[in-house]
PDB file of C-alpha atoms in Angstrom:
ATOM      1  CA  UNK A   1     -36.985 -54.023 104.794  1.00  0.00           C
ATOM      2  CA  UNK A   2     -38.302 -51.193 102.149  1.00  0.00           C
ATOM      3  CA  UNK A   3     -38.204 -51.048  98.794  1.00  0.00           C
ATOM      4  CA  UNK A   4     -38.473 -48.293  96.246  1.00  0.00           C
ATOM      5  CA  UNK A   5     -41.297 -47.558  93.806  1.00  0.00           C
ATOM      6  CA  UNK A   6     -38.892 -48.467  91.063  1.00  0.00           C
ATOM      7  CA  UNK A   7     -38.790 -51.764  92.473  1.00  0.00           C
ATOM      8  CA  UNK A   8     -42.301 -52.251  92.359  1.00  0.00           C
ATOM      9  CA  UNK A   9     -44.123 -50.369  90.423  1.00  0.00           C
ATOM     10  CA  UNK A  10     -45.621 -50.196  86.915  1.00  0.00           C
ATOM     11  CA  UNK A  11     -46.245 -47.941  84.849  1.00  0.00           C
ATOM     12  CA  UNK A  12     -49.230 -47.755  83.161  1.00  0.00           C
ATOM     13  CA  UNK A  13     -48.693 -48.866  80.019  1.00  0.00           C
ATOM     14  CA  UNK A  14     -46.954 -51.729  81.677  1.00  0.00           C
ATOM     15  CA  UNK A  15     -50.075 -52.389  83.220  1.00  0.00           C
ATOM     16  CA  UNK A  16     -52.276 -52.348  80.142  1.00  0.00           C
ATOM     17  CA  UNK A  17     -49.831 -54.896  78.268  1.00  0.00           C
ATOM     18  CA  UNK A  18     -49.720 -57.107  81.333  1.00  0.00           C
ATOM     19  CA  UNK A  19     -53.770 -57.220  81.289  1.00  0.00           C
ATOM     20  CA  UNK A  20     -53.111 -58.824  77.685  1.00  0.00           C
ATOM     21  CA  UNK A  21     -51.500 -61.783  78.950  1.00  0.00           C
ATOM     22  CA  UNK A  22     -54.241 -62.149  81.440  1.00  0.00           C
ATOM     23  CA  UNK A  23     -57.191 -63.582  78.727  1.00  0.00           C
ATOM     24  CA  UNK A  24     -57.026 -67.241  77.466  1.00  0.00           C
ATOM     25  CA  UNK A  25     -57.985 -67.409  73.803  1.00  0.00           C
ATOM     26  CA  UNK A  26     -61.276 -67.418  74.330  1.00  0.00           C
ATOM     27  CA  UNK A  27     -61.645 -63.912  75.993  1.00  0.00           C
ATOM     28  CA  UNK A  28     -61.943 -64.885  79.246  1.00  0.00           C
ATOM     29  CA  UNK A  29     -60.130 -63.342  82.240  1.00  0.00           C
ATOM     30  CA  UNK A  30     -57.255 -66.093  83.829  1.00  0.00           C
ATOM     31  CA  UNK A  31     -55.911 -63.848  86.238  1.00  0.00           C
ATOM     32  CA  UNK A  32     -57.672 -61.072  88.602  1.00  0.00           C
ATOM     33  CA  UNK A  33     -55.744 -57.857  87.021  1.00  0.00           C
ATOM     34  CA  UNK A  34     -57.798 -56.881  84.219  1.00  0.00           C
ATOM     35  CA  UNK A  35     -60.558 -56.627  87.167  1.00  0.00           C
ATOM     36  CA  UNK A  36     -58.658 -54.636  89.259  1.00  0.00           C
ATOM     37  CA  UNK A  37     -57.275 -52.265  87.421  1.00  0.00           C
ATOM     38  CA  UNK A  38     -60.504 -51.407  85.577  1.00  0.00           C
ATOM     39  CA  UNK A  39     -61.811 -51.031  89.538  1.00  0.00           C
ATOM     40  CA  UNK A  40     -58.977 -49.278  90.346  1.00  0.00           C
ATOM     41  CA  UNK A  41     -57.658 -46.939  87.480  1.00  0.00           C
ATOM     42  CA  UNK A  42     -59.742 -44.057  88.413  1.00  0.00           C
ATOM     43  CA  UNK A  43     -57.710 -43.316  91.807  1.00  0.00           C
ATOM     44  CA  UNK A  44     -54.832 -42.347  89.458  1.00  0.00           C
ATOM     45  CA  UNK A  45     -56.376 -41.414  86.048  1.00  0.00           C
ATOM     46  CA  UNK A  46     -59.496 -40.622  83.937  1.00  0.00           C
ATOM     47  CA  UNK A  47     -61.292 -43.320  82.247  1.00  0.00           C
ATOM     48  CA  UNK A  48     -60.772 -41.751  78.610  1.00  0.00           C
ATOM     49  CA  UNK A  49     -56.731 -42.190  79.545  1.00  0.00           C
ATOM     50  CA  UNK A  50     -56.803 -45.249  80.140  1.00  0.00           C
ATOM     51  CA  UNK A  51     -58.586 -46.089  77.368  1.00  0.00           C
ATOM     52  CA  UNK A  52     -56.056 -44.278  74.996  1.00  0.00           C
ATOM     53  CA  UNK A  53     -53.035 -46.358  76.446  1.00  0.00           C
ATOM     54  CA  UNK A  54     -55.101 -49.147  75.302  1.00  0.00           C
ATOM     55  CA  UNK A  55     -55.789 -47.970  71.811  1.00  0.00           C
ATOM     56  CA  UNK A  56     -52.169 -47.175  71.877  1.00  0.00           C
ATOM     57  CA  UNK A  57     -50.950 -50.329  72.492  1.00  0.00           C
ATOM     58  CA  UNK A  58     -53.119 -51.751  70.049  1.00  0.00           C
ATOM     59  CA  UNK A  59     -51.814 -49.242  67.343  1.00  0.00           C
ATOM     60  CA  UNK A  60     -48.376 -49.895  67.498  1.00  0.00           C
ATOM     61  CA  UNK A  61     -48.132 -53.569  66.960  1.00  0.00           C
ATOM     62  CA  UNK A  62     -49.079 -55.797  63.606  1.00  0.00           C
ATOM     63  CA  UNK A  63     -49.083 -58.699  66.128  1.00  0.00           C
ATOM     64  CA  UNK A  64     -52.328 -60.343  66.123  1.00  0.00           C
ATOM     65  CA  UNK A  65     -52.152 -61.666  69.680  1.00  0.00           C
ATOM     66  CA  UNK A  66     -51.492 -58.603  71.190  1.00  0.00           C
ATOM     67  CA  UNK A  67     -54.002 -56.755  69.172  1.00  0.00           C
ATOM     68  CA  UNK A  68     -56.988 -59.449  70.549  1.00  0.00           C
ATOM     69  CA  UNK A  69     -55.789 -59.084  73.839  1.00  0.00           C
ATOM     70  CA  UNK A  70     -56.359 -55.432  73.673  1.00  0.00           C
ATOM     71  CA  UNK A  71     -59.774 -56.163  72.597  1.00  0.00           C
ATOM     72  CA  UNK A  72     -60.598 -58.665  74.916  1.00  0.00           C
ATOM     73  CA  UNK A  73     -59.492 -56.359  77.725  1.00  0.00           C
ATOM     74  CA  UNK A  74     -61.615 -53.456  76.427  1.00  0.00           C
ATOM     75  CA  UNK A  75     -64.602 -55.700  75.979  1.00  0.00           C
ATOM     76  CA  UNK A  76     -63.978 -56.795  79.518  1.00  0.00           C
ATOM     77  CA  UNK A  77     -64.181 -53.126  80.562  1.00  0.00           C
ATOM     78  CA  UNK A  78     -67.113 -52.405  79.064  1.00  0.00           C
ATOM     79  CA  UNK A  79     -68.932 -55.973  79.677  1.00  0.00           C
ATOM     80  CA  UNK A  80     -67.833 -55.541  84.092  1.00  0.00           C
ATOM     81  CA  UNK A  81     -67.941 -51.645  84.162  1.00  0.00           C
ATOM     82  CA  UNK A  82     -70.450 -50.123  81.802  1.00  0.00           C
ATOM     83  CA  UNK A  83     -71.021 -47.366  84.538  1.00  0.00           C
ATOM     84  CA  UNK A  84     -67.537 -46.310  83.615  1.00  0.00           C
ATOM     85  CA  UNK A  85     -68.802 -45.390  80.233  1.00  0.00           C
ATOM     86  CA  UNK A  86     -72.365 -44.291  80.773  1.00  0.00           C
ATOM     87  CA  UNK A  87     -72.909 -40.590  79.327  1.00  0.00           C
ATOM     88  CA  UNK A  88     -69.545 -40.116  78.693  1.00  0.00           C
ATOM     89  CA  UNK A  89     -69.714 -39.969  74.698  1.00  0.00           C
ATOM     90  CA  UNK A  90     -66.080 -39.387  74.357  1.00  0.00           C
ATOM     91  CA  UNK A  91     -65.561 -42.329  75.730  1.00  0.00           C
ATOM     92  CA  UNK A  92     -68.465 -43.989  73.513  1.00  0.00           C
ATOM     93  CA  UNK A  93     -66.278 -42.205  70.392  1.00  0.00           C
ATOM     94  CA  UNK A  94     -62.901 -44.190  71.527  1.00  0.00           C
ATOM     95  CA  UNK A  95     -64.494 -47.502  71.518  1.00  0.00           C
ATOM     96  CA  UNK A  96     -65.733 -46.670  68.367  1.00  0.00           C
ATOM     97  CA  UNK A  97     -62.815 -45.450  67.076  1.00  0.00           C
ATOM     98  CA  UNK A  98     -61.296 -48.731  68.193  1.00  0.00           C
ATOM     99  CA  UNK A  99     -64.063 -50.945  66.941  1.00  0.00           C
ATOM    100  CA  UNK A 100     -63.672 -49.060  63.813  1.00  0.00           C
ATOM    101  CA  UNK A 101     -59.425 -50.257  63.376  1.00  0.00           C
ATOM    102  CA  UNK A 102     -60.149 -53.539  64.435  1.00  0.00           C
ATOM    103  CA  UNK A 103     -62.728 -53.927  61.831  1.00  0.00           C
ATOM    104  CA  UNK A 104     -60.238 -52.365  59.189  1.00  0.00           C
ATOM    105  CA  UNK A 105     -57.281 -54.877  60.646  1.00  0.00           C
ATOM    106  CA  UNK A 106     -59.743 -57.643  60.129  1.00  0.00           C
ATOM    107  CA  UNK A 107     -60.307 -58.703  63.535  1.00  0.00           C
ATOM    108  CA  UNK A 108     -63.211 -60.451  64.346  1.00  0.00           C
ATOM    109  CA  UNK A 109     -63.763 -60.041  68.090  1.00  0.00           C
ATOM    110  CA  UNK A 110     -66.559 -57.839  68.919  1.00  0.00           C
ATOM    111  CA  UNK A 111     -65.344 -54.863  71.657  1.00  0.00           C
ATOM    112  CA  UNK A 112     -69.337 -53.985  72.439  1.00  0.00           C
TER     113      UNK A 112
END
């Protein structure tokens, strides 16, 4: 039995919006992908790229749901993996840049 990538596979930005489905409404992880593909993601892409397809999927939707599940995921990321963004201050710059749309939306979840 084999089966093709296509089968199986995601592409990133698949990935991201799955993670969003994987916080309860209080921010807190329900499923184990958010962890792994923050542990993960650098086997197949840079930190700062990842963290664009994020701000990306936050940027093209009004919907308030999705928007706090990008934030909870991001807060996640930095919460489990701050080594991921220590001394990298383009990386410091997205979040802020982030921080700084959510804040504008009116969203109230923190992403520090």
């Amino acid at each position: 039995m084999s089966s093709s990538s296509k089968e199986c596979g995601l592409t990133i930005e698949q990935l991201v919006k799955q993670c969003g489905y994987c916080f309860d409404e209080a921010g807190d992880p329900i499923d184990a992908l958010p962890h792994l593909l923050f542990v993960a993601h650098q086997w197949i892409m840079e930190s700062g790229a990842l963290l664009d397809v994020f701000i990306a999927h936050y940027e093209k939707t009004s919907d308030q749901i999705v928007r706090r599940s990008v934030l909870y995921a991001v807060a996640y990321w930095i919460h489990h993996f701050p080594f991921h963004f220590d001394a990298q201050p383009e990386l410091e710059q997205r979040v802020a840049f982030l921080r700084s749309a959510a804040i504008a939306a009116g969203e109230d979840e923190d992403i520090t």
